[in-house]
Coordinates of C-alpha atoms in Angstrom, one line a residue:
X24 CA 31.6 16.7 51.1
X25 CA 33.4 14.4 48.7
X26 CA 32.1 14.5 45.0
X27 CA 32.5 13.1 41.7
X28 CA 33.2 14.9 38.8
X29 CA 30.0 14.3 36.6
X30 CA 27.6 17.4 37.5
X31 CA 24.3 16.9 35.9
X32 CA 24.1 20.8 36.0
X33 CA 26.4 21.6 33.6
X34 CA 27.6 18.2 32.1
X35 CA 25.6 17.4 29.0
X36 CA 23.2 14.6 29.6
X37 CA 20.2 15.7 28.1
X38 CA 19.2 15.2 24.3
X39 CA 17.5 18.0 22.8
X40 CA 15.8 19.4 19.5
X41 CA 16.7 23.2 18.8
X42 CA 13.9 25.8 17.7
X43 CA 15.2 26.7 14.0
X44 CA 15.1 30.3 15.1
X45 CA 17.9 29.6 18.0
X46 CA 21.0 31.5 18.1
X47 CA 24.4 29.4 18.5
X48 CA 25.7 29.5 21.5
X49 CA 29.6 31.2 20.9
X50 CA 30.9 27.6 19.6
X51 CA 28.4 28.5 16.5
X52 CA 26.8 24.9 16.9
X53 CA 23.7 23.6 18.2
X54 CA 24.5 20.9 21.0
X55 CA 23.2 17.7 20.8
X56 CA 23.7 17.4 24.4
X57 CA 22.8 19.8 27.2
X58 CA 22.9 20.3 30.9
X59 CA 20.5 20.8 33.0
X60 CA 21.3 24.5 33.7
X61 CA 22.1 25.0 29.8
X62 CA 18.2 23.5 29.3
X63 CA 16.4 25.8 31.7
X64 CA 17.8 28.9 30.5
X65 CA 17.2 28.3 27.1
X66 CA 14.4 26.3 27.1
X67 CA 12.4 29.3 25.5
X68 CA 15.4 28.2 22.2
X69 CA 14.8 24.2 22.3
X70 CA 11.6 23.1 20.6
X71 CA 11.8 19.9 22.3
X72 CA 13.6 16.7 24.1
X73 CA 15.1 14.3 22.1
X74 CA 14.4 11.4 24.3
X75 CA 14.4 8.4 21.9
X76 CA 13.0 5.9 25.2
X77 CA 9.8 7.2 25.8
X78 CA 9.6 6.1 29.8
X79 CA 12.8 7.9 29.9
X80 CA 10.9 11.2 28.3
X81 CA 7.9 10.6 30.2
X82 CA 10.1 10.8 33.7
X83 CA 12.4 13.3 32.8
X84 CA 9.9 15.6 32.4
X85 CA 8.6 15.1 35.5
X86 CA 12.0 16.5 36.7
X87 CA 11.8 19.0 34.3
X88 CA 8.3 19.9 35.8
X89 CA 9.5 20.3 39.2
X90 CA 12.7 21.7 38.7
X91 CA 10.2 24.7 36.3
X92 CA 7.8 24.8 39.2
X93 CA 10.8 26.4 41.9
X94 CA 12.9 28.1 39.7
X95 CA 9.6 30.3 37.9
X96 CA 7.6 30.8 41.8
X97 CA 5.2 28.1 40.9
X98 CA 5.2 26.1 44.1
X99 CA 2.2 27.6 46.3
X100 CA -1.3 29.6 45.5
X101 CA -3.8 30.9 47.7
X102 CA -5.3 33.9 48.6
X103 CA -2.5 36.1 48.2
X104 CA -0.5 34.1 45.9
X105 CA -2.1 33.8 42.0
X106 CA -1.0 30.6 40.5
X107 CA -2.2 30.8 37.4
X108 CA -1.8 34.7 37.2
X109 CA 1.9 34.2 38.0
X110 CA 2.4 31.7 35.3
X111 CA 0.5 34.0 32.8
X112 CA 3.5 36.5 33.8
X113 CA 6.1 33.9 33.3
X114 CA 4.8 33.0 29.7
X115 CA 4.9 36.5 28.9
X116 CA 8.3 37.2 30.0
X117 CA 9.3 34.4 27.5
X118 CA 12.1 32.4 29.6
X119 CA 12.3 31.1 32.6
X120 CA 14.1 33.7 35.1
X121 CA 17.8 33.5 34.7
X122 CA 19.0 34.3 38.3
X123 CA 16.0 31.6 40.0
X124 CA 17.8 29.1 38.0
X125 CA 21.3 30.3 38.9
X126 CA 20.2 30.6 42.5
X127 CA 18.7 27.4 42.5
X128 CA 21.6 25.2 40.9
X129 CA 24.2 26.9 43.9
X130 CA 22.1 25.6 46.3
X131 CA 21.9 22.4 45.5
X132 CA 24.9 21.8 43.0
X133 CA 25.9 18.8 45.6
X134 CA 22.9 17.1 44.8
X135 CA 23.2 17.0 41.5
X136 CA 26.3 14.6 41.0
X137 CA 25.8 12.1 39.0
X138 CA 28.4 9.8 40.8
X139 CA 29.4 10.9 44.3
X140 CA 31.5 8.5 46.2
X141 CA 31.7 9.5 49.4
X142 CA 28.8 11.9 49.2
X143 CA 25.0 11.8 47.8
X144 CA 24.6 11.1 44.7
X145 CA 21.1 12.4 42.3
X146 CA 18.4 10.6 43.0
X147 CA 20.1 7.6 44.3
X148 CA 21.5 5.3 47.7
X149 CA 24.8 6.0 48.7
X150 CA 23.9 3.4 51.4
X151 CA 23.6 0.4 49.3
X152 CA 27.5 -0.2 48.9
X153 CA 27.3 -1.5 52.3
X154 CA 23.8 -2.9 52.7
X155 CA 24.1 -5.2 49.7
X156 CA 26.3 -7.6 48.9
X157 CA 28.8 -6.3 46.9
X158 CA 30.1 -9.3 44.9
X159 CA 26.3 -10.0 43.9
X160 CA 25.4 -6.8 41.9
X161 CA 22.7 -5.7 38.9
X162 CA 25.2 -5.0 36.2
X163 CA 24.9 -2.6 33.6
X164 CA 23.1 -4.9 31.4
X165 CA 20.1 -5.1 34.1
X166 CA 20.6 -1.1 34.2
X167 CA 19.6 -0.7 30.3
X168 CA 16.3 -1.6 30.2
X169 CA 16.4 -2.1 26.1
X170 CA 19.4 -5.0 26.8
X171 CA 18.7 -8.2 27.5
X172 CA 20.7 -9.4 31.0
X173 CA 20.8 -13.1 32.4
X174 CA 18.4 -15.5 30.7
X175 CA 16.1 -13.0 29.2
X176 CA 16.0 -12.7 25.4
X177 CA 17.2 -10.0 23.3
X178 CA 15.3 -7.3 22.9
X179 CA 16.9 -4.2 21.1
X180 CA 20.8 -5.5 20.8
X181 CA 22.5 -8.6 21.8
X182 CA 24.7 -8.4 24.6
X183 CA 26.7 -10.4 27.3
X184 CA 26.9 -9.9 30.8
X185 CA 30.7 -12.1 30.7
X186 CA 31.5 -8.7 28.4
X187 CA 28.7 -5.4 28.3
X188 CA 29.3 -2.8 26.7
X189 CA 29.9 0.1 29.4
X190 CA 27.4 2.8 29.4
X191 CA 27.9 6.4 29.1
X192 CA 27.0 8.9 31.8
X193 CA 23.7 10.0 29.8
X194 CA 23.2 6.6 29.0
X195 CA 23.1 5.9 32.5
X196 CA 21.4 9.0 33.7
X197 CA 18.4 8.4 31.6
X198 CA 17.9 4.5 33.1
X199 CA 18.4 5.5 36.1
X200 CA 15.2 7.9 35.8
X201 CA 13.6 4.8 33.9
X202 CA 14.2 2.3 37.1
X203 CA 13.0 4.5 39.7
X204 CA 9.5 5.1 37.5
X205 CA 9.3 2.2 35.5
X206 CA 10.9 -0.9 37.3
X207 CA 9.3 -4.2 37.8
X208 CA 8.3 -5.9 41.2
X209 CA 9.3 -8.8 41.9
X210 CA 12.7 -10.4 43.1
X211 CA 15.8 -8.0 43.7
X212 CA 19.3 -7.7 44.8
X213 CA 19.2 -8.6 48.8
X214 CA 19.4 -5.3 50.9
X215 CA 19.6 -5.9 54.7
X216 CA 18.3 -2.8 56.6
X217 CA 18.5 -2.8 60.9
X218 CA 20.0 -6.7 60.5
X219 CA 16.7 -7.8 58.5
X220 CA 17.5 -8.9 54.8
X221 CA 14.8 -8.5 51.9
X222 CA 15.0 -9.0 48.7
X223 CA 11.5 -7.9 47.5
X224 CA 10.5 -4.9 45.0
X225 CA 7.2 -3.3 44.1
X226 CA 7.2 -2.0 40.7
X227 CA 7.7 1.7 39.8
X228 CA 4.7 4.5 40.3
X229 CA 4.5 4.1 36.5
X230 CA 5.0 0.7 35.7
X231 CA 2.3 -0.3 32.5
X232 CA 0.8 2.9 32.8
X233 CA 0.7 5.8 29.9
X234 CA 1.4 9.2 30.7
X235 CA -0.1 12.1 28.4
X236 CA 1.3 15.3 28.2
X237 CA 1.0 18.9 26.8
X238 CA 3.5 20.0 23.9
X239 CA 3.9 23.8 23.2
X240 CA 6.3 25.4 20.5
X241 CA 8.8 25.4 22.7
X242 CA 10.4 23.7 26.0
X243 CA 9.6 26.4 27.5
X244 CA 5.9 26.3 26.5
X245 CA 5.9 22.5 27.3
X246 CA 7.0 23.1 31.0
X247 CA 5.2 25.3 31.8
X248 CA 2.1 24.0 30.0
X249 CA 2.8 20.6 32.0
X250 CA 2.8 22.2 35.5
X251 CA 0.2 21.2 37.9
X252 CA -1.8 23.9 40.1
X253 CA -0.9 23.2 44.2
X254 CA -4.0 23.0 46.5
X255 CA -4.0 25.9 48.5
X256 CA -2.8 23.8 51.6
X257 CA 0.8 23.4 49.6
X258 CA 3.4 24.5 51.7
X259 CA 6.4 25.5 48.9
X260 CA 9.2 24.7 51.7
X261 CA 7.6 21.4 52.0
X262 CA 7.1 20.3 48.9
X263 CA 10.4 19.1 47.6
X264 CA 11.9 17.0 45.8
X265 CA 14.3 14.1 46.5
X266 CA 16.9 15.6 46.0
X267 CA 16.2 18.5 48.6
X268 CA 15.3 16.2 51.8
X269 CA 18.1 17.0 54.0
X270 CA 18.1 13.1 55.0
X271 CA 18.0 9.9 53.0
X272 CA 14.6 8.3 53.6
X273 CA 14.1 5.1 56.4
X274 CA 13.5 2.4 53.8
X275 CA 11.9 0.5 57.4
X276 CA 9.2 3.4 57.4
X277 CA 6.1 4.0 55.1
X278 CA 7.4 6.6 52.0
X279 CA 7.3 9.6 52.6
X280 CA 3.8 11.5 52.2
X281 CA 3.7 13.5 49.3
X282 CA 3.5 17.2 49.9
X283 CA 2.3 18.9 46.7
X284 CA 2.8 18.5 42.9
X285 CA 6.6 18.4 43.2
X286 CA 7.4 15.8 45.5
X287 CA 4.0 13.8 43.7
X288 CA 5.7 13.4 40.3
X289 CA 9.5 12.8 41.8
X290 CA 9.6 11.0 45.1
X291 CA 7.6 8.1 44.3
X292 CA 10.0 5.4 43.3
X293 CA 10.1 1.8 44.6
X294 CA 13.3 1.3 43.8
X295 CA 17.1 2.4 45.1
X296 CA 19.9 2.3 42.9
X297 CA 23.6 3.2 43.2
X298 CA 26.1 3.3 40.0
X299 CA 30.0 2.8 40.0
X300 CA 31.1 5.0 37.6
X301 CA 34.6 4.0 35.7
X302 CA 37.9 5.8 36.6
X303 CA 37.4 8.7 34.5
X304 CA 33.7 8.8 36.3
X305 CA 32.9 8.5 32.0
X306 CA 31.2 5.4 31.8
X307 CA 29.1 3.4 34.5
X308 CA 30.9 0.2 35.3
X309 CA 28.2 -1.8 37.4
X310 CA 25.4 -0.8 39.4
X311 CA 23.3 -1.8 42.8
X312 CA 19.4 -1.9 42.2
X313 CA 16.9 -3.3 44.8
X314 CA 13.9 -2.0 47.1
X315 CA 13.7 1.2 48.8
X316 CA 10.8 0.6 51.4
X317 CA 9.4 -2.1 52.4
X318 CA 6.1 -0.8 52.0
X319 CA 3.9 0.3 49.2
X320 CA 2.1 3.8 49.2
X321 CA -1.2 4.2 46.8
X322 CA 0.1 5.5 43.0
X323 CA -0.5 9.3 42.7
X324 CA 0.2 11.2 39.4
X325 CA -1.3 14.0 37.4
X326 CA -0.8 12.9 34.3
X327 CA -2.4 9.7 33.3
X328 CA -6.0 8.9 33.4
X329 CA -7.5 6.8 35.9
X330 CA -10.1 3.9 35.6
X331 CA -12.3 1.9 38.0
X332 CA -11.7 -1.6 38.1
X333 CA -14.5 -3.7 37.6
X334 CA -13.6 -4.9 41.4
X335 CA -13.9 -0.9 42.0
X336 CA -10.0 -0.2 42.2
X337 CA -8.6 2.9 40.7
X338 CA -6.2 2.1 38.3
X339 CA -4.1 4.2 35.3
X340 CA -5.2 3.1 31.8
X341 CA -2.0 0.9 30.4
X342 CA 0.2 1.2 27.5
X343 CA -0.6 -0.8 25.0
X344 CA 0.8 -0.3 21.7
X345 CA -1.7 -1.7 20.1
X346 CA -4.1 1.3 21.0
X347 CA -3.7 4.8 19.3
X348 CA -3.5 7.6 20.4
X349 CA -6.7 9.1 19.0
X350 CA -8.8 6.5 20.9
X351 CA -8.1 8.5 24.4
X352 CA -8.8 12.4 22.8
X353 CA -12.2 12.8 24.2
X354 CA -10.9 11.6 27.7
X355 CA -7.8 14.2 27.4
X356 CA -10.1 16.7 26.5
X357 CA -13.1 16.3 29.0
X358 CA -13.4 16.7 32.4
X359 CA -16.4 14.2 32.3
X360 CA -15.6 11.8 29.5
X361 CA -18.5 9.8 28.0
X362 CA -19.8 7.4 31.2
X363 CA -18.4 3.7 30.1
X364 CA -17.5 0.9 32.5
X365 CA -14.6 2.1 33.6
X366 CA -15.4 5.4 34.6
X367 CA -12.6 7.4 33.0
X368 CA -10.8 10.8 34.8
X369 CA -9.3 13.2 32.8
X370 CA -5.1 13.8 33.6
X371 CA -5.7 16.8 35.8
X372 CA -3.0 18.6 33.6
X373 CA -5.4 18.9 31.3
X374 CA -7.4 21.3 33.3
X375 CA -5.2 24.5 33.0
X376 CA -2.8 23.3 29.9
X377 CA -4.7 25.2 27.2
X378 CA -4.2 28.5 29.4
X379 CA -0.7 28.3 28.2
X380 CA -1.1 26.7 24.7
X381 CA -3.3 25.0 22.1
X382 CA -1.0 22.6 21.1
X383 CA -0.6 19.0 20.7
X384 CA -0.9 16.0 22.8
X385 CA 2.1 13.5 23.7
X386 CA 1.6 10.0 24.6
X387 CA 4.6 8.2 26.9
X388 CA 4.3 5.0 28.6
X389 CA 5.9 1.1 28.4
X390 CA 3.5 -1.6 27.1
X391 CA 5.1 -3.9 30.5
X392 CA 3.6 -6.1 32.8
X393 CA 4.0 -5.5 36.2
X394 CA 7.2 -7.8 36.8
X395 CA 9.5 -8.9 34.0
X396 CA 8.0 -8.8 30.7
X397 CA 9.0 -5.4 28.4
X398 CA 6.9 -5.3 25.4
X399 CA 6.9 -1.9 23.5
X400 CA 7.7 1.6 24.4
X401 CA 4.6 3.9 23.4
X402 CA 4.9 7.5 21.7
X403 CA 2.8 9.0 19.8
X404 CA 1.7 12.7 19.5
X405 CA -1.4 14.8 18.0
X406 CA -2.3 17.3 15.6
X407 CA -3.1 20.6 17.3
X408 CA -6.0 19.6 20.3
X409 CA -5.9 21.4 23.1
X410 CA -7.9 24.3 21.7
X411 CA -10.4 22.1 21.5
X412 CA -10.5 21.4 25.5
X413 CA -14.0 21.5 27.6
X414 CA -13.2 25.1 29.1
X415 CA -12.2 26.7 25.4
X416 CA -15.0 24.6 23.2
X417 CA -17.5 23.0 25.1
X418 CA -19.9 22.7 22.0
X419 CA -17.6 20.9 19.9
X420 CA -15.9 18.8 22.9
X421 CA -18.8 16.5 22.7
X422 CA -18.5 16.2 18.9
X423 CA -14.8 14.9 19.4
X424 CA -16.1 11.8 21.8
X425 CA -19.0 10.6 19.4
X426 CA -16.5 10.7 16.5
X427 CA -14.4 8.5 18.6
X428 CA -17.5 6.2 19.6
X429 CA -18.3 5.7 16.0
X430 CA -15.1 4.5 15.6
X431 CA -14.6 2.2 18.5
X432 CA -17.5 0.6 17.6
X433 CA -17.6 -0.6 14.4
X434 CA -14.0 -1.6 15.3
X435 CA -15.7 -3.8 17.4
X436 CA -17.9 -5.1 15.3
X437 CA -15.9 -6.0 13.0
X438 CA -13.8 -7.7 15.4
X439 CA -16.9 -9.5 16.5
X440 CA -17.8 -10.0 13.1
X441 CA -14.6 -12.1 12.1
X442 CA -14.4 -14.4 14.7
X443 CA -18.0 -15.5 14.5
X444 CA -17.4 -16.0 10.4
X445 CA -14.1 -18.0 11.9
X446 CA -16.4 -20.2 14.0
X447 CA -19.3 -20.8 11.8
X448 CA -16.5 -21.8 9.1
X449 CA -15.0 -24.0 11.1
X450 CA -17.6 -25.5 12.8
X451 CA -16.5 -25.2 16.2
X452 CA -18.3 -22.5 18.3
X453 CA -15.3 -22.1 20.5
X454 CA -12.8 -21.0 18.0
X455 CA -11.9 -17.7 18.7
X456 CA -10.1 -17.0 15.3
X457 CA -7.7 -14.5 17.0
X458 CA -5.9 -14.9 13.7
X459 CA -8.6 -13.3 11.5
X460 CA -9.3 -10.8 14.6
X461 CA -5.9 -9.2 14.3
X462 CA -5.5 -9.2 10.7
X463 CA -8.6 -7.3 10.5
X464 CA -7.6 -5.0 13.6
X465 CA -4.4 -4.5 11.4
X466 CA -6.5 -3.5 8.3
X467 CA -9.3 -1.4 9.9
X468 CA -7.5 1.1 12.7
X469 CA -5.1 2.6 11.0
X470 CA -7.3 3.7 8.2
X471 CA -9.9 4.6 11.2
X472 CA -7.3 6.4 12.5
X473 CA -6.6 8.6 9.3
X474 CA -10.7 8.9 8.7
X475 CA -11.0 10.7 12.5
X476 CA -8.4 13.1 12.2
X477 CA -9.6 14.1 8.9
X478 CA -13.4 14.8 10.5
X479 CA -11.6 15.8 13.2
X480 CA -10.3 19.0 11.1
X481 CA -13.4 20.0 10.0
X482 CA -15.1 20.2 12.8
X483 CA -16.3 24.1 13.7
X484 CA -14.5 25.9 16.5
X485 CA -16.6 29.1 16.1
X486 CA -19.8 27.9 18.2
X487 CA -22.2 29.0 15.2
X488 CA -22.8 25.8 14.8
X489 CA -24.9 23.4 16.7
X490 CA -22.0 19.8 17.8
X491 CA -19.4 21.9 15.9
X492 CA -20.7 21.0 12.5
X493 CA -20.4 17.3 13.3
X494 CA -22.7 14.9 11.1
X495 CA -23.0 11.6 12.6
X496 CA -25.1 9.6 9.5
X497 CA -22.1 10.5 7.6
X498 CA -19.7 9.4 10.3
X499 CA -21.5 6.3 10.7
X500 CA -21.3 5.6 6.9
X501 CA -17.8 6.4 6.5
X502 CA -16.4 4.2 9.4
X503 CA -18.9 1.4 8.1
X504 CA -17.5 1.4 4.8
X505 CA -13.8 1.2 6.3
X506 CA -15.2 -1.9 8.4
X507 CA -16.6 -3.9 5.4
X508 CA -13.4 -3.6 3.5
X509 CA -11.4 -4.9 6.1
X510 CA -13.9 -7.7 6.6
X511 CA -14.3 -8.8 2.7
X512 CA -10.5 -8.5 3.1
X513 CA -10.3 -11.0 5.4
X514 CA -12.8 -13.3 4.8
X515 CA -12.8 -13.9 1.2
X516 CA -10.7 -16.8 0.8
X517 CA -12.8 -19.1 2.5
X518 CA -15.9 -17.4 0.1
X519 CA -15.1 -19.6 -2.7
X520 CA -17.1 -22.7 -1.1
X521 CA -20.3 -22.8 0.0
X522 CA -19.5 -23.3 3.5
X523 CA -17.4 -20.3 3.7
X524 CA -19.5 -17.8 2.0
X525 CA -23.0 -19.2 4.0
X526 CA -20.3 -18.6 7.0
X527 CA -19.4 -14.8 5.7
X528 CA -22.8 -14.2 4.9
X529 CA -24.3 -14.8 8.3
X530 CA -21.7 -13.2 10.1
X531 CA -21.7 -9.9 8.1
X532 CA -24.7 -9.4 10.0
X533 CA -22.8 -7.9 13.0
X534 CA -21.1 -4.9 11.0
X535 CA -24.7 -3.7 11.4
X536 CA -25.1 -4.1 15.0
X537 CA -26.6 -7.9 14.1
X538 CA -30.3 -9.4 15.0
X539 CA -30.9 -9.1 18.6
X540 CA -30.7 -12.9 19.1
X541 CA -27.1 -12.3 17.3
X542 CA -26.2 -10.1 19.8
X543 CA -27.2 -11.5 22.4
X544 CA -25.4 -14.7 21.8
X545 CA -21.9 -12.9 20.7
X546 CA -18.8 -13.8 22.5
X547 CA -16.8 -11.2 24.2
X548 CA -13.8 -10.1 22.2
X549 CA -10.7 -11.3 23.2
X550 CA -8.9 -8.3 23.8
X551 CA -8.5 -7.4 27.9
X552 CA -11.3 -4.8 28.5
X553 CA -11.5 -2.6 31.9
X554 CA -8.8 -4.9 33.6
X555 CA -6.9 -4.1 36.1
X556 CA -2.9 -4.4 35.3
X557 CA -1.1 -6.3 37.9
X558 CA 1.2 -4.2 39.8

């Protein structure tokens, strides 16, 4: 079968961070850069990916999931087969097996060119060069998600599409993952397919959505901390990946059904892409994107959590980069998070993670609407949590979700707070002082932030003591006081008239939880509450 020459197995296209323990390998350096064969068997060395995009993180390790899950014998469990026992003999060994990985990569080394003219290319649709049109294609500038392309504005860089800078093969290989998780629906490339022409995409199985995932010391902790149990109805020869499907899938036909854990988190994708590669197969000269099926198949993932719309739809909570991290804990750490109106379900990762570690918790995700619009990329990490998980502590569990309620809500009352001084100042009951809102938001979370992890640390993980030693009157208090600064912060210019400070007065009211007329008569904030995103 004709091939390229870029092999994701051995060429580097993977940024990592070495352990400070590691050993050099016999250059005597550390590479920046590694393959994927190179980042397997020495994932117990690496202490992490270096993934500056964080959609790009958050679907590579998906991959990196799968990939784990084969070469380590993690692909079925039932009666005869321990799942969770063979990955306690896994993380004892230390590494990931040497010759499952060697074995592996021979099998499969033709699916893992990066560029394969002539042959089948990872993760992409050697068809497209003749089902679109080829003097009508995405360019690279469309490829790089963090470069502006057509009319859109500059985002990260400037560049031109009459002159783009050409890619690397890293660079590419990493938005190619984004596209296939992350892209937008919306209008595409035409693809014609059995003489019937479309030009119509649904957006990625991750679009808007935040991941979470479990960090260990090591890569090696991390993978295998991220893996997923199979039901006991998992067949491990079905279950593949992309990548191991002897045919290329009938874009006319509904996707293919997902099979287990392994072909859940890689064979969802919406979209199918094709790059040119350069001569040299060094850089990525242009590139086909557009649909791959014409229909859409419900979003399935293990790692986010899912909400219920208020019209009763099941939904992944979205990136927003306004939100911290620290807001979601008790819903990481629960199976049965506080009841609220949107009913939220705890990343089923989350279930058997701490049987591997007790580490910290990352957050990946793209603050996106469903088509065009790229806000933010989200990452952000925690301190050491998972010990704190249901199954390990479920006496101070609870603890962690009413130190995040106390929190939440006098964040809210001070947003309520400031808008209502806003109005009454103003004299005009529908001003929704989204200025004064955000200034205060600015002010309050970040030091709410600081004032949950620091209660968070002291909370007991012994069980001699009744809600982990939590104290709620002095919880209350301290988030209180961090809510009136931020509103005599915010509203004391306007106290130096009479208007303003009968205006300040009234409103202050609120911090407290109000009169029950007051409350009854408050507007809703203006921030999007238990909406559904638009896919």
């Amino acid at each position: 079968m004709p091939t390229g020459t870029y092999n994701l197995i051995d060429q580097p296209c993977v940024p990592v961070r070495w352990k400070p323990d590691s050993t050099a390998s016999g250059t005597g350096t550390f590479p920046d850069l590694v393959g994927l064969r190179e980042l397997l068997l020495r994932s117990h060395e690496i202490e992490s990916l270096a993934v500056a995009d964080a959609p790009a993180h958050a679907a590579l390790l998906r991959v990196l999931y799968a990939l784990t899950a084969r070469v380590a014998n993690l692909t079925e469990q039932g009666p005869e087969v321990d799942w969770d026992e063979r990955r306690l003999e896994v993380l004892d060994v230390g590494r990931l097996p040497p010759g499952e990985i060697e074995a592996y990569f021979e099998e499969f080394k033709s699916r893992f060119f990066l560029f394969a003219p002539g042959g089948r290319p990872w993760m992409q649709d050697p068809r497209l060069a003749q089902q679109c049109d080829a003097t009508n294609t995405a360019g690279v500038n469309k490829l790089i998600v963090t470069r502006p392309s057509g009319n859109n504005h500059s985002w990260f860089r400037h560049d031109t599409d009459n002159a783009p800078v050409l890619p690397t093969a890293p660079e590419a290989f990493l938005s190619l993952l984004v596209w296939n998780y992350y892209g937008p629906s919306g209008r595409c490339s035409s693809r014609e397919v059995n003489g019937v022409k479309s030009a119509s995409a649904t957006a990625g199985p991750l679009r808007t959505a935040l991941s979470y995932h479990p960090e260990g010391d090591s890569l090696f902790e991390t993978l295998l901390a991220g893996l997923v149990p199979p039901d006991e109805s998992v067949n491990g020869q079905e279950d593949l990946c992309p990548w191991e499907q002897d045919d290329l899938p009938d874009p006319d036909r509904p996707q293919r059904e997902s099979r287990g854990p392994r072909s859940r988190h890689t064979g969802r994708s919406q979209h199918a892409l094709l790059l040119l590669p350069d001569e040299d197969s060094t850089y990525v000269r242009d590139a086909f994107i557009t649909w791959a099926y014409r229909e859409r198949m419900p979003r399935e993932d293990d790692y986010l959590i899912w909400q219920t719309s208020q019209q009763g739809n099941r939904y992944p909570r979205p990136a927003d980069s306004g939100r911290a991290l620290w807001r979601d804990l008790d819903a990481l750490l629960l199976h049965h998070p506080p009841a609220g109106s949107a009913h939220p379900q705890q990343p089923r990762v989350f279930r058997t993670a701490v049987e591997v570690c007790e580490g910290r918790v990352r957050a990946l995700g793209f603050d996106q609407e469903g088509q065009a619009k790229d806000t933010q990329f989200v990452d952000a990490s925690t301190p050491l949590v998972l010990g704190y998980a249901e199954d390990n502590d479920s006496r101070t569990v609870p603890a962690v979700g009413r130190l995040r309620q106390f929190g939440e809500m006098y964040g809210r009352r001070l947003d309520r707070a400031v808008k209502r001084a806003w109005a009454a100042y103003v004299r005009d009951a529908k001003a929704d002082g989204a200025a004064w809102g955000a200034e205060a938001a600015a002010r309050y979370w970040p030091r709410a932030e600081t004032e949950f992890w620091a209660r968070f640390r002291l909370l007991d993980r012994t069980g001699d003591m009744a809600d982990g030693g939590f104290d709620p009157a002095a919880t209350r208090r301290a988030f209180l006081r961090l809510a009136q600064e931020a509103y005599d912060a915010v509203t004391e210019p306007v106290t130096r008239t009479v208007r303003g400070a009968k205006a300040v007065s009234q409103a202050r009211l609120d911090l407290y939880g109000g009169t029950p007329k007051n409350r009854a008569s408050v507007p809703a904030p203006s921030a999007k509450k238990n909406k559904e995103p638009t896919a």
